[in-house]
Amino acid sequence: MSRMNMLVTVVTPCYNSEATIQATIESVLAQVYPHIEYIIMDGASNDATVAIAQRYGDQLTLISERDHGQTGAINKGWRRAQGEVLAWLNADDQYLPDTVEQAMRYFETHPDAQWLYGTAESINEYGQIFPYRNYRDDWSYQTLLDVGSFINQPSVFLRRQVIEEFGYLDESLHFGMDYEYWLRIGQKYPAHYVPSVKVRIIRASTTKTESGGVTRLREVDKIARRYGAQQTPLGTQTEWGWVFAESFFANVGKGRWHDAFADFKQIWRYPSTLPRAFAKLLMRKFVSRSLETRLRQMFVRIP
C-alpha cells in the first residue's frame, strides 16, 4: 500500500482544556491529508472541553473518562488506534494544514524511516506567533542524551512497528515520557529530521514544561542516567540554575531566609552553565513579554 493512502492516527490527551482544545481540533480536521483517525482522550473534564469536542460529531472519536494522567491517556488512545502511523498532539498545540501530508510524503520516499520529527513555531496563549529560538538539529543520539531533548514532540510521527516493538510510553513518568521514549527507540532506530513537518506549540506559564520546576528537571535527569548519561543533561543544568535563582529571589522577597539559603546552595550545583542560567532569569524577570517579542522579531528567524 502506498504510504500516501495509509491511515494516520492522531491522539489528543486533554483535561479541562476549554481554552485551547477547539484550535487543536480544527488544526487536525483541516489537514489536507485525508486519511486520519482522530481520537481525543479526555480525563473527565469538568469544564466545557467535552462539549466543545462533541460539536464535531463523527469527525473524531471522543472518550471521556477518568484516567491516570496524560501519559496513560496517550497510551489508551494508541491502543485503540487503527493507523499504520501514530502521533500525539496535546490540547494546546496545533498542526499546520500540511503537517501530516509532509510527514507521509517523507515516509513514502524514505521507507527506512521508522520515525521522524520536524520543526515548530511558537504561539502565545492568545494564539499569536511568538518568535522563539527552538533548538533543533539533525538526529544525534549522543546529543539527545548529553544535552537533552531537541525534538519538538508534537512534530513526531511513528510507524506502528515502533510501538509494537518497543511498547508504550512509561506511565510512571509525568514530564519526560516523550524524552524517555526517544531515548528508548533511538538506540535502534535513528530519527529522521524533516524541517517541512511543522507544528505550533504554545508557550505559556500554565504548560507542564513551564510549570514543572525542579520536579521536572529531576525526572529528566533520572531518565538520562537510566540510559547511561554520565552527568545531568546540559540543558537541564542550565534550567536548574535559573529555577533555583528564581526561587531564591522569591523567598528573599517573602523573608523565608531558611528556604532562600537552601536555594542559594542549589544554584551553584552546575557552575559552568550559570552564565546562561542567569541570562535567562534576567530575561524572564525584567523584560516584558511584549518587549521580548519585539527583540525576538528582530533577531530570531522563524523556520
PDB file of C-alpha atoms in Angstrom:
ATOM      1  CA  MET A   1       0.000   0.000   0.000  1.00  0.00           C
ATOM      2  CA  SER A   2       1.263   3.466  -0.828  1.00  0.00           C
ATOM      3  CA  ARG A   3       2.062   5.390   2.318  1.00  0.00           C
ATOM      4  CA  MET A   4       0.003   8.260   0.933  1.00  0.00           C
ATOM      5  CA  ASN A   5      -3.033   6.004   1.363  1.00  0.00           C
ATOM      6  CA  MET A   6      -2.192   4.748   4.854  1.00  0.00           C
ATOM      7  CA  LEU A   7      -4.210   5.685   7.908  1.00  0.00           C
ATOM      8  CA  VAL A   8      -2.613   8.045  10.428  1.00  0.00           C
ATOM      9  CA  THR A   9      -3.936   8.048  13.998  1.00  0.00           C
ATOM     10  CA  VAL A  10      -3.567  11.261  15.998  1.00  0.00           C
ATOM     11  CA  VAL A  11      -4.328  11.132  19.725  1.00  0.00           C
ATOM     12  CA  THR A  12      -5.018  14.248  21.792  1.00  0.00           C
ATOM     13  CA  PRO A  13      -4.951  13.821  25.595  1.00  0.00           C
ATOM     14  CA  CYS A  14      -6.776  16.588  27.437  1.00  0.00           C
ATOM     15  CA  TYR A  15      -8.221  17.690  30.748  1.00  0.00           C
ATOM     16  CA  ASN A  16     -10.034  20.995  31.348  1.00  0.00           C
ATOM     17  CA  SER A  17      -8.684  22.346  28.069  1.00  0.00           C
ATOM     18  CA  GLU A  18     -11.599  24.527  27.024  1.00  0.00           C
ATOM     19  CA  ALA A  19      -9.347  27.497  26.245  1.00  0.00           C
ATOM     20  CA  THR A  20      -7.294  25.690  23.599  1.00  0.00           C
ATOM     21  CA  ILE A  21      -8.971  22.458  22.524  1.00  0.00           C
ATOM     22  CA  GLN A  22     -11.018  23.979  19.684  1.00  0.00           C
ATOM     23  CA  ALA A  23      -7.950  25.321  17.891  1.00  0.00           C
ATOM     24  CA  THR A  24      -6.212  21.964  18.316  1.00  0.00           C
ATOM     25  CA  ILE A  25      -9.171  20.009  16.951  1.00  0.00           C
ATOM     26  CA  GLU A  26      -9.633  22.303  13.973  1.00  0.00           C
ATOM     27  CA  SER A  27      -5.944  22.098  13.109  1.00  0.00           C
ATOM     28  CA  VAL A  28      -6.294  18.310  12.804  1.00  0.00           C
ATOM     29  CA  LEU A  29      -9.572  18.360  10.915  1.00  0.00           C
ATOM     30  CA  ALA A  30      -8.164  20.944   8.477  1.00  0.00           C
ATOM     31  CA  GLN A  31      -5.364  18.633   7.315  1.00  0.00           C
ATOM     32  CA  VAL A  32      -5.046  18.262   3.556  1.00  0.00           C
ATOM     33  CA  TYR A  33      -4.040  14.628   4.084  1.00  0.00           C
ATOM     34  CA  PRO A  34      -7.396  12.802   4.049  1.00  0.00           C
ATOM     35  CA  HIS A  35      -6.681   9.507   5.844  1.00  0.00           C
ATOM     36  CA  ILE A  36      -6.691  10.489   9.511  1.00  0.00           C
ATOM     37  CA  GLU A  37      -8.241   8.819  12.528  1.00  0.00           C
ATOM     38  CA  TYR A  38      -8.561  11.383  15.319  1.00  0.00           C
ATOM     39  CA  ILE A  39      -9.016  10.245  18.925  1.00  0.00           C
ATOM     40  CA  ILE A  40      -9.493  12.611  21.858  1.00  0.00           C
ATOM     41  CA  MET A  41      -8.808  11.092  25.267  1.00  0.00           C
ATOM     42  CA  ASP A  42     -10.395  13.352  27.871  1.00  0.00           C
ATOM     43  CA  GLY A  43      -9.756  12.778  31.559  1.00  0.00           C
ATOM     44  CA  ALA A  44     -13.354  13.532  32.649  1.00  0.00           C
ATOM     45  CA  SER A  45     -13.063  17.308  32.338  1.00  0.00           C
ATOM     46  CA  ASN A  46     -15.405  19.446  34.413  1.00  0.00           C
ATOM     47  CA  ASP A  47     -15.289  22.466  32.117  1.00  0.00           C
ATOM     48  CA  ALA A  48     -16.529  22.854  28.521  1.00  0.00           C
ATOM     49  CA  THR A  49     -13.873  20.652  26.921  1.00  0.00           C
ATOM     50  CA  VAL A  50     -16.203  17.727  26.229  1.00  0.00           C
ATOM     51  CA  ALA A  51     -18.995  19.957  24.925  1.00  0.00           C
ATOM     52  CA  ILE A  52     -16.583  21.601  22.500  1.00  0.00           C
ATOM     53  CA  ALA A  53     -15.313  18.258  21.210  1.00  0.00           C
ATOM     54  CA  GLN A  54     -18.851  16.928  20.824  1.00  0.00           C
ATOM     55  CA  ARG A  55     -19.638  19.665  18.312  1.00  0.00           C
ATOM     56  CA  TYR A  56     -17.506  17.850  15.742  1.00  0.00           C
ATOM     57  CA  GLY A  57     -19.628  14.716  15.787  1.00  0.00           C
ATOM     58  CA  ASP A  58     -18.247  11.731  13.930  1.00  0.00           C
ATOM     59  CA  GLN A  59     -15.257  13.670  12.610  1.00  0.00           C
ATOM     60  CA  LEU A  60     -13.431  12.395  15.684  1.00  0.00           C
ATOM     61  CA  THR A  61     -13.678   9.793  18.427  1.00  0.00           C
ATOM     62  CA  LEU A  62     -14.175  11.244  21.908  1.00  0.00           C
ATOM     63  CA  ILE A  63     -13.502   9.161  25.018  1.00  0.00           C
ATOM     64  CA  SER A  64     -14.150  10.967  28.296  1.00  0.00           C
ATOM     65  CA  GLU A  65     -13.354   9.044  31.463  1.00  0.00           C
ATOM     66  CA  ARG A  66     -11.144   9.280  34.493  1.00  0.00           C
ATOM     67  CA  ASP A  67      -7.555   8.332  33.827  1.00  0.00           C
ATOM     68  CA  HIS A  68      -4.152   8.370  35.493  1.00  0.00           C
ATOM     69  CA  GLY A  69      -2.813  11.419  33.712  1.00  0.00           C
ATOM     70  CA  GLN A  70      -1.520  12.452  30.331  1.00  0.00           C
ATOM     71  CA  THR A  71       0.830   9.540  29.748  1.00  0.00           C
ATOM     72  CA  GLY A  72      -1.801   6.920  30.432  1.00  0.00           C
ATOM     73  CA  ALA A  73      -4.317   8.768  28.257  1.00  0.00           C
ATOM     74  CA  ILE A  74      -1.928   8.749  25.298  1.00  0.00           C
ATOM     75  CA  ASN A  75      -1.298   5.030  25.738  1.00  0.00           C
ATOM     76  CA  LYS A  76      -5.019   4.290  25.893  1.00  0.00           C
ATOM     77  CA  GLY A  77      -5.512   6.235  22.696  1.00  0.00           C
ATOM     78  CA  TRP A  78      -2.671   4.449  20.929  1.00  0.00           C
ATOM     79  CA  ARG A  79      -4.096   1.080  21.994  1.00  0.00           C
ATOM     80  CA  ARG A  80      -7.368   1.992  20.280  1.00  0.00           C
ATOM     81  CA  ALA A  81      -5.599   3.281  17.182  1.00  0.00           C
ATOM     82  CA  GLN A  82      -6.118   1.663  13.791  1.00  0.00           C
ATOM     83  CA  GLY A  83      -3.458   3.678  11.957  1.00  0.00           C
ATOM     84  CA  GLU A  84      -0.205   2.476  10.461  1.00  0.00           C
ATOM     85  CA  VAL A  85       1.386   5.728  11.613  1.00  0.00           C
ATOM     86  CA  LEU A  86       0.776   7.161  15.095  1.00  0.00           C
ATOM     87  CA  ALA A  87       1.225  10.582  16.675  1.00  0.00           C
ATOM     88  CA  TRP A  88       0.022  12.589  19.635  1.00  0.00           C
ATOM     89  CA  LEU A  89      -0.903  16.251  19.702  1.00  0.00           C
ATOM     90  CA  ASN A  90      -1.503  17.887  23.059  1.00  0.00           C
ATOM     91  CA  ALA A  91      -4.582  20.024  23.588  1.00  0.00           C
ATOM     92  CA  ASP A  92      -2.599  23.262  23.457  1.00  0.00           C
ATOM     93  CA  ASP A  93      -0.627  22.518  20.271  1.00  0.00           C
ATOM     94  CA  GLN A  94      -1.598  22.684  16.614  1.00  0.00           C
ATOM     95  CA  TYR A  95      -0.724  21.251  13.230  1.00  0.00           C
ATOM     96  CA  LEU A  96      -0.220  23.417  10.176  1.00  0.00           C
ATOM     97  CA  PRO A  97      -2.549  22.421   7.299  1.00  0.00           C
ATOM     98  CA  ASP A  98       0.027  20.207   5.565  1.00  0.00           C
ATOM     99  CA  THR A  99       1.790  18.768   8.634  1.00  0.00           C
ATOM    100  CA  VAL A 100       0.513  15.214   8.236  1.00  0.00           C
ATOM    101  CA  GLU A 101       0.885  15.261   4.452  1.00  0.00           C
ATOM    102  CA  GLN A 102       4.525  16.338   4.722  1.00  0.00           C
ATOM    103  CA  ALA A 103       5.205  13.523   7.192  1.00  0.00           C
ATOM    104  CA  MET A 104       3.568  10.935   4.982  1.00  0.00           C
ATOM    105  CA  ARG A 105       5.375  12.146   1.865  1.00  0.00           C
ATOM    106  CA  TYR A 106       8.639  11.654   3.699  1.00  0.00           C
ATOM    107  CA  PHE A 107       7.675   8.135   4.755  1.00  0.00           C
ATOM    108  CA  GLU A 108       6.706   7.458   1.129  1.00  0.00           C
ATOM    109  CA  THR A 109      10.159   8.377  -0.163  1.00  0.00           C
ATOM    110  CA  HIS A 110      12.137   7.025   2.820  1.00  0.00           C
ATOM    111  CA  PRO A 111      10.857   3.514   3.575  1.00  0.00           C
ATOM    112  CA  ASP A 112      13.735   3.021   6.025  1.00  0.00           C
ATOM    113  CA  ALA A 113      12.432   5.786   8.311  1.00  0.00           C
ATOM    114  CA  GLN A 114      10.740   4.355  11.389  1.00  0.00           C
ATOM    115  CA  TRP A 115      10.045   7.738  12.964  1.00  0.00           C
ATOM    116  CA  LEU A 116      10.564  11.405  12.195  1.00  0.00           C
ATOM    117  CA  TYR A 117      10.388  14.838  13.795  1.00  0.00           C
ATOM    118  CA  GLY A 118      10.122  18.340  12.395  1.00  0.00           C
ATOM    119  CA  THR A 119      10.159  21.997  13.434  1.00  0.00           C
ATOM    120  CA  ALA A 120       7.885  24.209  15.497  1.00  0.00           C
ATOM    121  CA  GLU A 121       6.530  27.711  15.558  1.00  0.00           C
ATOM    122  CA  SER A 122       5.746  29.075  18.989  1.00  0.00           C
ATOM    123  CA  ILE A 123       2.489  30.814  19.835  1.00  0.00           C
ATOM    124  CA  ASN A 124       1.456  32.634  22.973  1.00  0.00           C
ATOM    125  CA  GLU A 125      -1.683  31.937  24.977  1.00  0.00           C
ATOM    126  CA  TYR A 126      -3.638  34.235  22.644  1.00  0.00           C
ATOM    127  CA  GLY A 127      -2.719  32.277  19.522  1.00  0.00           C
ATOM    128  CA  GLN A 128      -0.258  34.873  18.242  1.00  0.00           C
ATOM    129  CA  ILE A 129       3.019  33.657  16.728  1.00  0.00           C
ATOM    130  CA  PHE A 130       5.783  34.296  19.225  1.00  0.00           C
ATOM    131  CA  PRO A 131       9.347  34.306  17.878  1.00  0.00           C
ATOM    132  CA  TYR A 132      11.303  31.718  19.806  1.00  0.00           C
ATOM    133  CA  ARG A 133      14.626  30.060  19.134  1.00  0.00           C
ATOM    134  CA  ASN A 134      13.603  26.401  19.166  1.00  0.00           C
ATOM    135  CA  TYR A 135      16.703  24.273  19.390  1.00  0.00           C
ATOM    136  CA  ARG A 136      16.603  21.826  16.514  1.00  0.00           C
ATOM    137  CA  ASP A 137      19.167  19.794  14.662  1.00  0.00           C
ATOM    138  CA  ASP A 138      19.828  16.655  12.718  1.00  0.00           C
ATOM    139  CA  TRP A 139      19.491  13.460  14.672  1.00  0.00           C
ATOM    140  CA  SER A 140      22.206  12.600  17.176  1.00  0.00           C
ATOM    141  CA  TYR A 141      21.608  10.082  19.925  1.00  0.00           C
ATOM    142  CA  GLN A 142      24.579  11.377  21.891  1.00  0.00           C
ATOM    143  CA  THR A 143      23.269  14.947  21.774  1.00  0.00           C
ATOM    144  CA  LEU A 144      19.861  13.737  22.913  1.00  0.00           C
ATOM    145  CA  LEU A 145      21.491  12.019  25.872  1.00  0.00           C
ATOM    146  CA  ASP A 146      24.099  14.643  26.808  1.00  0.00           C
ATOM    147  CA  VAL A 147      22.304  17.916  26.040  1.00  0.00           C
ATOM    148  CA  GLY A 148      18.630  16.995  26.316  1.00  0.00           C
ATOM    149  CA  SER A 149      15.664  16.674  24.016  1.00  0.00           C
ATOM    150  CA  PHE A 150      15.901  18.814  20.898  1.00  0.00           C
ATOM    151  CA  ILE A 151      12.844  17.097  19.404  1.00  0.00           C
ATOM    152  CA  ASN A 152       9.589  19.021  19.140  1.00  0.00           C
ATOM    153  CA  GLN A 153       7.226  16.347  20.450  1.00  0.00           C
ATOM    154  CA  PRO A 154       4.080  17.384  18.501  1.00  0.00           C
ATOM    155  CA  SER A 155       6.049  17.034  15.249  1.00  0.00           C
ATOM    156  CA  VAL A 156       6.868  13.354  15.841  1.00  0.00           C
ATOM    157  CA  PHE A 157       5.276  10.619  13.724  1.00  0.00           C
ATOM    158  CA  LEU A 158       5.999   6.942  14.393  1.00  0.00           C
ATOM    159  CA  ARG A 159       5.316   3.855  12.378  1.00  0.00           C
ATOM    160  CA  ARG A 160       3.195   1.279  14.193  1.00  0.00           C
ATOM    161  CA  GLN A 161       6.152  -1.115  14.079  1.00  0.00           C
ATOM    162  CA  VAL A 162       7.928   1.101  16.612  1.00  0.00           C
ATOM    163  CA  ILE A 163       5.108   0.785  19.157  1.00  0.00           C
ATOM    164  CA  GLU A 164       4.785  -2.947  18.519  1.00  0.00           C
ATOM    165  CA  GLU A 165       8.500  -3.461  19.078  1.00  0.00           C
ATOM    166  CA  PHE A 166       9.186  -1.058  21.964  1.00  0.00           C
ATOM    167  CA  GLY A 167       5.841  -0.833  23.681  1.00  0.00           C
ATOM    168  CA  TYR A 168       4.102   2.258  25.001  1.00  0.00           C
ATOM    169  CA  LEU A 169       5.089   5.321  26.998  1.00  0.00           C
ATOM    170  CA  ASP A 170       6.335   4.819  30.555  1.00  0.00           C
ATOM    171  CA  GLU A 171       3.330   5.688  32.725  1.00  0.00           C
ATOM    172  CA  SER A 172       5.490   6.253  35.793  1.00  0.00           C
ATOM    173  CA  LEU A 173       6.724   9.469  34.149  1.00  0.00           C
ATOM    174  CA  HIS A 174       4.801  12.730  34.335  1.00  0.00           C
ATOM    175  CA  PHE A 175       7.014  15.204  32.465  1.00  0.00           C
ATOM    176  CA  GLY A 176       9.651  13.359  30.467  1.00  0.00           C
ATOM    177  CA  MET A 177       7.740  10.449  28.956  1.00  0.00           C
ATOM    178  CA  ASP A 178       8.495  11.690  25.450  1.00  0.00           C
ATOM    179  CA  TYR A 179      12.220  12.145  26.199  1.00  0.00           C
ATOM    180  CA  GLU A 180      12.421   8.627  27.632  1.00  0.00           C
ATOM    181  CA  TYR A 181      10.672   7.193  24.586  1.00  0.00           C
ATOM    182  CA  TRP A 182      13.011   8.951  22.148  1.00  0.00           C
ATOM    183  CA  LEU A 183      15.991   7.527  24.052  1.00  0.00           C
ATOM    184  CA  ARG A 184      14.433   4.075  24.147  1.00  0.00           C
ATOM    185  CA  ILE A 185      13.650   3.744  20.455  1.00  0.00           C
ATOM    186  CA  GLY A 186      16.575   5.865  19.295  1.00  0.00           C
ATOM    187  CA  GLN A 187      19.051   3.222  20.421  1.00  0.00           C
ATOM    188  CA  LYS A 188      17.937   1.099  17.468  1.00  0.00           C
ATOM    189  CA  TYR A 189      16.171   3.422  15.039  1.00  0.00           C
ATOM    190  CA  PRO A 190      17.653   6.850  14.296  1.00  0.00           C
ATOM    191  CA  ALA A 191      15.012   9.545  13.907  1.00  0.00           C
ATOM    192  CA  HIS A 192      14.779  11.468  10.637  1.00  0.00           C
ATOM    193  CA  TYR A 193      14.738  15.260  10.883  1.00  0.00           C
ATOM    194  CA  VAL A 194      12.218  16.690   8.384  1.00  0.00           C
ATOM    195  CA  PRO A 195      12.051  20.516   8.577  1.00  0.00           C
ATOM    196  CA  SER A 196       8.971  20.645   6.324  1.00  0.00           C
ATOM    197  CA  VAL A 197       6.931  18.910   9.041  1.00  0.00           C
ATOM    198  CA  LYS A 198       5.871  21.946  11.066  1.00  0.00           C
ATOM    199  CA  VAL A 199       3.695  22.377  14.138  1.00  0.00           C
ATOM    200  CA  ARG A 200       2.731  25.162  16.509  1.00  0.00           C
ATOM    201  CA  ILE A 201       3.369  24.867  20.223  1.00  0.00           C
ATOM    202  CA  ILE A 202       2.048  27.152  22.913  1.00  0.00           C
ATOM    203  CA  ARG A 203       4.430  28.874  25.308  1.00  0.00           C
ATOM    204  CA  ALA A 204       2.589  29.875  28.471  1.00  0.00           C
ATOM    205  CA  SER A 205       3.264  29.615  32.182  1.00  0.00           C
ATOM    206  CA  THR A 206       0.452  27.074  32.551  1.00  0.00           C
ATOM    207  CA  THR A 207       2.037  24.380  30.370  1.00  0.00           C
ATOM    208  CA  LYS A 208       3.669  21.396  32.060  1.00  0.00           C
ATOM    209  CA  THR A 209       7.094  22.236  30.655  1.00  0.00           C
ATOM    210  CA  GLU A 210       6.970  25.773  32.038  1.00  0.00           C
ATOM    211  CA  SER A 211       5.386  24.919  35.386  1.00  0.00           C
ATOM    212  CA  GLY A 212       7.167  21.653  36.174  1.00  0.00           C
ATOM    213  CA  GLY A 213      10.044  23.311  38.006  1.00  0.00           C
ATOM    214  CA  VAL A 214      12.570  21.196  39.876  1.00  0.00           C
ATOM    215  CA  THR A 215      10.332  18.115  39.795  1.00  0.00           C
ATOM    216  CA  ARG A 216      10.513  18.022  36.007  1.00  0.00           C
ATOM    217  CA  LEU A 217      14.274  18.624  35.987  1.00  0.00           C
ATOM    218  CA  ARG A 218      14.909  15.769  38.408  1.00  0.00           C
ATOM    219  CA  GLU A 219      12.769  13.454  36.331  1.00  0.00           C
ATOM    220  CA  VAL A 220      14.667  14.343  33.140  1.00  0.00           C
ATOM    221  CA  ASP A 221      17.994  13.779  34.918  1.00  0.00           C
ATOM    222  CA  LYS A 222      16.814  10.373  36.146  1.00  0.00           C
ATOM    223  CA  ILE A 223      15.758   9.401  32.624  1.00  0.00           C
ATOM    224  CA  ALA A 224      19.083  10.388  31.075  1.00  0.00           C
ATOM    225  CA  ARG A 225      21.041   8.416  33.674  1.00  0.00           C
ATOM    226  CA  ARG A 226      18.805   5.400  33.055  1.00  0.00           C
ATOM    227  CA  TYR A 227      20.202   5.351  29.525  1.00  0.00           C
ATOM    228  CA  GLY A 228      23.817   5.781  30.528  1.00  0.00           C
ATOM    229  CA  ALA A 229      24.386   9.538  30.819  1.00  0.00           C
ATOM    230  CA  GLN A 230      27.393  10.322  32.993  1.00  0.00           C
ATOM    231  CA  GLN A 231      26.068  13.706  34.030  1.00  0.00           C
ATOM    232  CA  THR A 232      22.879  15.750  34.052  1.00  0.00           C
ATOM    233  CA  PRO A 233      21.991  16.886  30.505  1.00  0.00           C
ATOM    234  CA  LEU A 234      23.421  20.335  29.796  1.00  0.00           C
ATOM    235  CA  GLY A 235      20.023  21.833  29.050  1.00  0.00           C
ATOM    236  CA  THR A 236      18.741  20.607  32.404  1.00  0.00           C
ATOM    237  CA  GLN A 237      21.803  22.032  34.152  1.00  0.00           C
ATOM    238  CA  THR A 238      21.023  25.467  32.724  1.00  0.00           C
ATOM    239  CA  GLU A 239      17.389  25.302  33.779  1.00  0.00           C
ATOM    240  CA  TRP A 240      18.404  24.134  37.242  1.00  0.00           C
ATOM    241  CA  GLY A 241      20.378  27.344  37.808  1.00  0.00           C
ATOM    242  CA  TRP A 242      17.641  29.776  36.847  1.00  0.00           C
ATOM    243  CA  VAL A 243      14.837  27.820  38.525  1.00  0.00           C
ATOM    244  CA  PHE A 244      16.636  27.912  41.883  1.00  0.00           C
ATOM    245  CA  ALA A 245      17.745  31.512  41.364  1.00  0.00           C
ATOM    246  CA  GLU A 246      14.139  32.496  40.714  1.00  0.00           C
ATOM    247  CA  SER A 247      13.048  30.625  43.838  1.00  0.00           C
ATOM    248  CA  PHE A 248      15.854  32.265  45.842  1.00  0.00           C
ATOM    249  CA  PHE A 249      14.743  35.804  44.992  1.00  0.00           C
ATOM    250  CA  ALA A 250      11.106  34.925  45.649  1.00  0.00           C
ATOM    251  CA  ASN A 251      11.939  33.552  49.092  1.00  0.00           C
ATOM    252  CA  VAL A 252      14.114  36.551  49.932  1.00  0.00           C
ATOM    253  CA  GLY A 253      11.252  38.833  48.997  1.00  0.00           C
ATOM    254  CA  LYS A 254       8.948  36.943  51.361  1.00  0.00           C
ATOM    255  CA  GLY A 255      11.507  36.793  54.192  1.00  0.00           C
ATOM    256  CA  ARG A 256      11.831  32.999  54.009  1.00  0.00           C
ATOM    257  CA  TRP A 257      15.522  33.011  54.838  1.00  0.00           C
ATOM    258  CA  HIS A 258      15.899  29.288  55.514  1.00  0.00           C
ATOM    259  CA  ASP A 259      14.392  28.393  52.135  1.00  0.00           C
ATOM    260  CA  ALA A 260      16.371  31.121  50.415  1.00  0.00           C
ATOM    261  CA  PHE A 261      19.634  29.738  51.830  1.00  0.00           C
ATOM    262  CA  ALA A 262      18.738  26.241  50.611  1.00  0.00           C
ATOM    263  CA  ASP A 263      18.012  27.659  47.154  1.00  0.00           C
ATOM    264  CA  PHE A 264      21.294  29.569  47.138  1.00  0.00           C
ATOM    265  CA  LYS A 265      23.267  26.365  47.693  1.00  0.00           C
ATOM    266  CA  GLN A 266      21.438  24.639  44.851  1.00  0.00           C
ATOM    267  CA  ILE A 267      22.089  27.499  42.419  1.00  0.00           C
ATOM    268  CA  TRP A 268      25.800  26.621  42.327  1.00  0.00           C
ATOM    269  CA  ARG A 269      25.309  22.931  41.608  1.00  0.00           C
ATOM    270  CA  TYR A 270      26.285  23.361  37.936  1.00  0.00           C
ATOM    271  CA  PRO A 271      28.653  26.365  37.826  1.00  0.00           C
ATOM    272  CA  SER A 272      29.643  26.045  34.152  1.00  0.00           C
ATOM    273  CA  THR A 273      26.087  26.750  32.995  1.00  0.00           C
ATOM    274  CA  LEU A 274      25.374  29.624  35.391  1.00  0.00           C
ATOM    275  CA  PRO A 275      26.070  32.497  32.939  1.00  0.00           C
ATOM    276  CA  ARG A 276      23.390  31.216  30.593  1.00  0.00           C
ATOM    277  CA  ALA A 277      21.077  30.439  33.508  1.00  0.00           C
ATOM    278  CA  PHE A 278      21.334  33.972  34.893  1.00  0.00           C
ATOM    279  CA  ALA A 279      20.839  35.475  31.440  1.00  0.00           C
ATOM    280  CA  LYS A 280      17.602  33.519  31.102  1.00  0.00           C
ATOM    281  CA  LEU A 281      16.478  34.564  34.573  1.00  0.00           C
ATOM    282  CA  LEU A 282      17.113  38.237  33.834  1.00  0.00           C
ATOM    283  CA  MET A 283      15.123  37.936  30.622  1.00  0.00           C
ATOM    284  CA  ARG A 284      12.188  36.375  32.453  1.00  0.00           C
ATOM    285  CA  LYS A 285      12.235  38.806  35.384  1.00  0.00           C
ATOM    286  CA  PHE A 286      12.971  42.169  33.824  1.00  0.00           C
ATOM    287  CA  VAL A 287      11.920  42.021  30.174  1.00  0.00           C
ATOM    288  CA  SER A 288       8.219  42.279  29.428  1.00  0.00           C
ATOM    289  CA  ARG A 289       6.644  39.734  27.103  1.00  0.00           C
ATOM    290  CA  SER A 290       5.862  42.460  24.553  1.00  0.00           C
ATOM    291  CA  LEU A 291       9.473  43.702  24.557  1.00  0.00           C
ATOM    292  CA  GLU A 292      10.798  40.167  24.388  1.00  0.00           C
ATOM    293  CA  THR A 293       8.573  39.542  21.378  1.00  0.00           C
ATOM    294  CA  ARG A 294       9.903  42.643  19.629  1.00  0.00           C
ATOM    295  CA  LEU A 295      13.503  41.634  20.351  1.00  0.00           C
ATOM    296  CA  ARG A 296      12.915  38.139  19.053  1.00  0.00           C
ATOM    297  CA  GLN A 297      11.275  39.517  15.921  1.00  0.00           C
ATOM    298  CA  MET A 298      14.481  41.441  15.306  1.00  0.00           C
ATOM    299  CA  PHE A 299      16.934  38.636  15.944  1.00  0.00           C
ATOM    300  CA  VAL A 300      15.167  35.263  15.578  1.00  0.00           C
ATOM    301  CA  ARG A 301      14.261  33.837  12.200  1.00  0.00           C
ATOM    302  CA  ILE A 302      11.120  31.696  12.279  1.00  0.00           C
ATOM    303  CA  PRO A 303      11.760  28.475  10.312  1.00  0.00           C
TER     304      PRO A 303
END
